[in-house]
């Protein structure tokens, strides 16, 4: 999650930096003072906060070929209450995946 979020937001940051230089013709000292803290802060804070949250709710689990946001595996009990809880956890995991990974990509466009 850190790599997915961070890389997309840093790509956006580079685009904003070039926009400030080329389009708005900002001086380097003004970019360094006013813009650059956000260009580094947003990618780092967003990726770290989403990763820490997903880790704290124990949703970093193997869904197959790689580790991604996925609810913990169950012991195989197929009771109705347990299936309902599993479906809710899977739904939450899909939403977290889209917010953490898909949100920055959609925002980039």
Tab-separated table of C-alpha atoms in Angstrom:
chain	number	residue	atom	x	y	z
A	1	UNK	CA	0.000	0.000	0.000
A	2	UNK	CA	2.832	2.388	0.760
A	3	UNK	CA	4.372	1.799	-2.660
A	4	UNK	CA	1.129	2.037	-4.597
A	5	UNK	CA	-0.094	5.197	-2.874
A	6	UNK	CA	3.274	6.851	-2.552
A	7	UNK	CA	4.350	6.336	-6.142
A	8	UNK	CA	1.112	7.698	-7.588
A	9	UNK	CA	1.083	10.737	-5.318
A	10	UNK	CA	4.760	11.425	-6.020
A	11	UNK	CA	3.991	11.330	-9.755
A	12	UNK	CA	1.285	13.914	-9.130
A	13	UNK	CA	3.783	15.951	-7.090
A	14	UNK	CA	6.283	15.974	-9.940
A	15	UNK	CA	3.567	17.162	-12.300
A	16	UNK	CA	2.604	19.957	-9.903
A	17	UNK	CA	6.264	20.935	-9.549
A	18	UNK	CA	6.708	21.200	-13.314
A	19	UNK	CA	3.450	23.135	-13.558
A	20	UNK	CA	4.736	25.641	-11.009
A	21	UNK	CA	8.021	26.040	-12.906
A	22	UNK	CA	6.745	26.117	-16.497
A	23	UNK	CA	3.223	27.506	-16.350
A	24	UNK	CA	3.288	29.794	-13.315
A	25	UNK	CA	7.006	30.671	-13.583
A	26	UNK	CA	7.501	30.504	-9.817
A	27	UNK	CA	10.915	31.133	-8.394
A	28	UNK	CA	12.752	28.193	-6.870
A	29	UNK	CA	12.804	29.748	-3.393
A	30	UNK	CA	9.014	30.238	-3.440
A	31	UNK	CA	8.456	26.658	-4.560
A	32	UNK	CA	10.788	25.422	-1.838
A	33	UNK	CA	9.011	27.502	0.807
A	34	UNK	CA	5.314	27.197	-0.148
A	35	UNK	CA	4.803	24.213	-2.447
A	36	UNK	CA	7.466	21.616	-1.692
A	37	UNK	CA	6.301	20.743	1.848
A	38	UNK	CA	2.945	19.656	0.383
A	39	UNK	CA	4.602	17.816	-2.501
A	40	UNK	CA	6.403	15.593	0.019
A	41	UNK	CA	3.923	15.677	2.887
A	42	UNK	CA	0.800	14.490	1.082
A	43	UNK	CA	2.304	11.320	-0.449
A	44	UNK	CA	4.100	10.320	2.741
A	45	UNK	CA	1.218	11.056	5.124
A	46	UNK	CA	-1.460	9.443	2.932
A	47	UNK	CA	0.475	6.268	2.242
A	48	UNK	CA	1.662	5.860	5.833
A	49	UNK	CA	-1.752	6.556	7.353
A	50	UNK	CA	-3.580	4.116	5.085
A	51	UNK	CA	-0.934	1.453	5.640
A	52	UNK	CA	-0.956	1.869	9.413
A	53	UNK	CA	-4.754	1.692	9.502
A	54	UNK	CA	-4.928	-1.424	7.336
A	55	UNK	CA	-2.207	-3.046	9.434
A	56	UNK	CA	-3.985	-2.138	12.682
A	57	UNK	CA	-7.228	-3.843	11.606
A	58	UNK	CA	-5.255	-6.912	10.447
A	59	UNK	CA	-6.217	-6.631	6.769
A	60	UNK	CA	-2.796	-7.279	5.205
A	61	UNK	CA	-3.286	-10.899	4.172
A	62	UNK	CA	-2.477	-13.017	1.123
A	63	UNK	CA	-5.411	-13.101	-1.326
A	64	UNK	CA	-3.461	-15.308	-3.740
A	65	UNK	CA	-0.302	-14.310	-5.531
A	66	UNK	CA	0.677	-11.265	-3.461
A	67	UNK	CA	-0.172	-9.469	-0.214
A	68	UNK	CA	-2.986	-6.992	-0.448
A	69	UNK	CA	-5.872	-5.699	1.611
A	70	UNK	CA	-7.865	-8.797	2.443
A	71	UNK	CA	-9.717	-9.897	5.598
A	72	UNK	CA	-8.135	-12.608	7.746
A	73	UNK	CA	-8.842	-16.188	6.762
A	74	UNK	CA	-11.381	-18.084	8.831
A	75	UNK	CA	-11.218	-21.548	10.311
A	76	UNK	CA	-13.726	-22.973	7.815
A	77	UNK	CA	-16.867	-22.777	9.984
A	78	UNK	CA	-19.821	-22.095	7.690
A	79	UNK	CA	-22.408	-20.854	10.205
A	80	UNK	CA	-24.843	-18.216	8.967
A	81	UNK	CA	-23.630	-15.550	11.399
A	82	UNK	CA	-20.035	-16.247	10.466
A	83	UNK	CA	-20.768	-16.014	6.703
A	84	UNK	CA	-22.489	-12.677	7.238
A	85	UNK	CA	-19.458	-11.389	9.134
A	86	UNK	CA	-17.094	-12.715	6.443
A	87	UNK	CA	-19.099	-10.934	3.731
A	88	UNK	CA	-18.971	-7.671	5.690
A	89	UNK	CA	-15.211	-8.029	6.183
A	90	UNK	CA	-14.686	-8.758	2.483
A	91	UNK	CA	-16.774	-5.724	1.534
A	92	UNK	CA	-14.767	-3.499	3.904
A	93	UNK	CA	-11.520	-4.910	2.504
A	94	UNK	CA	-12.612	-4.084	-1.061
A	95	UNK	CA	-13.511	-0.522	-0.077
A	96	UNK	CA	-10.179	-0.076	1.724
A	97	UNK	CA	-8.373	-1.439	-1.331
A	98	UNK	CA	-10.063	1.047	-3.618
A	99	UNK	CA	-9.445	3.941	-1.237
A	100	UNK	CA	-5.802	3.063	-0.664
A	101	UNK	CA	-4.829	1.953	-4.169
A	102	UNK	CA	-7.515	3.046	-6.592
A	103	UNK	CA	-8.260	6.462	-5.125
A	104	UNK	CA	-4.842	7.973	-5.869
A	105	UNK	CA	-4.841	6.538	-9.380
A	106	UNK	CA	-8.267	8.004	-10.153
A	107	UNK	CA	-7.189	11.321	-8.590
A	108	UNK	CA	-4.111	11.355	-10.840
A	109	UNK	CA	-6.268	11.571	-13.946
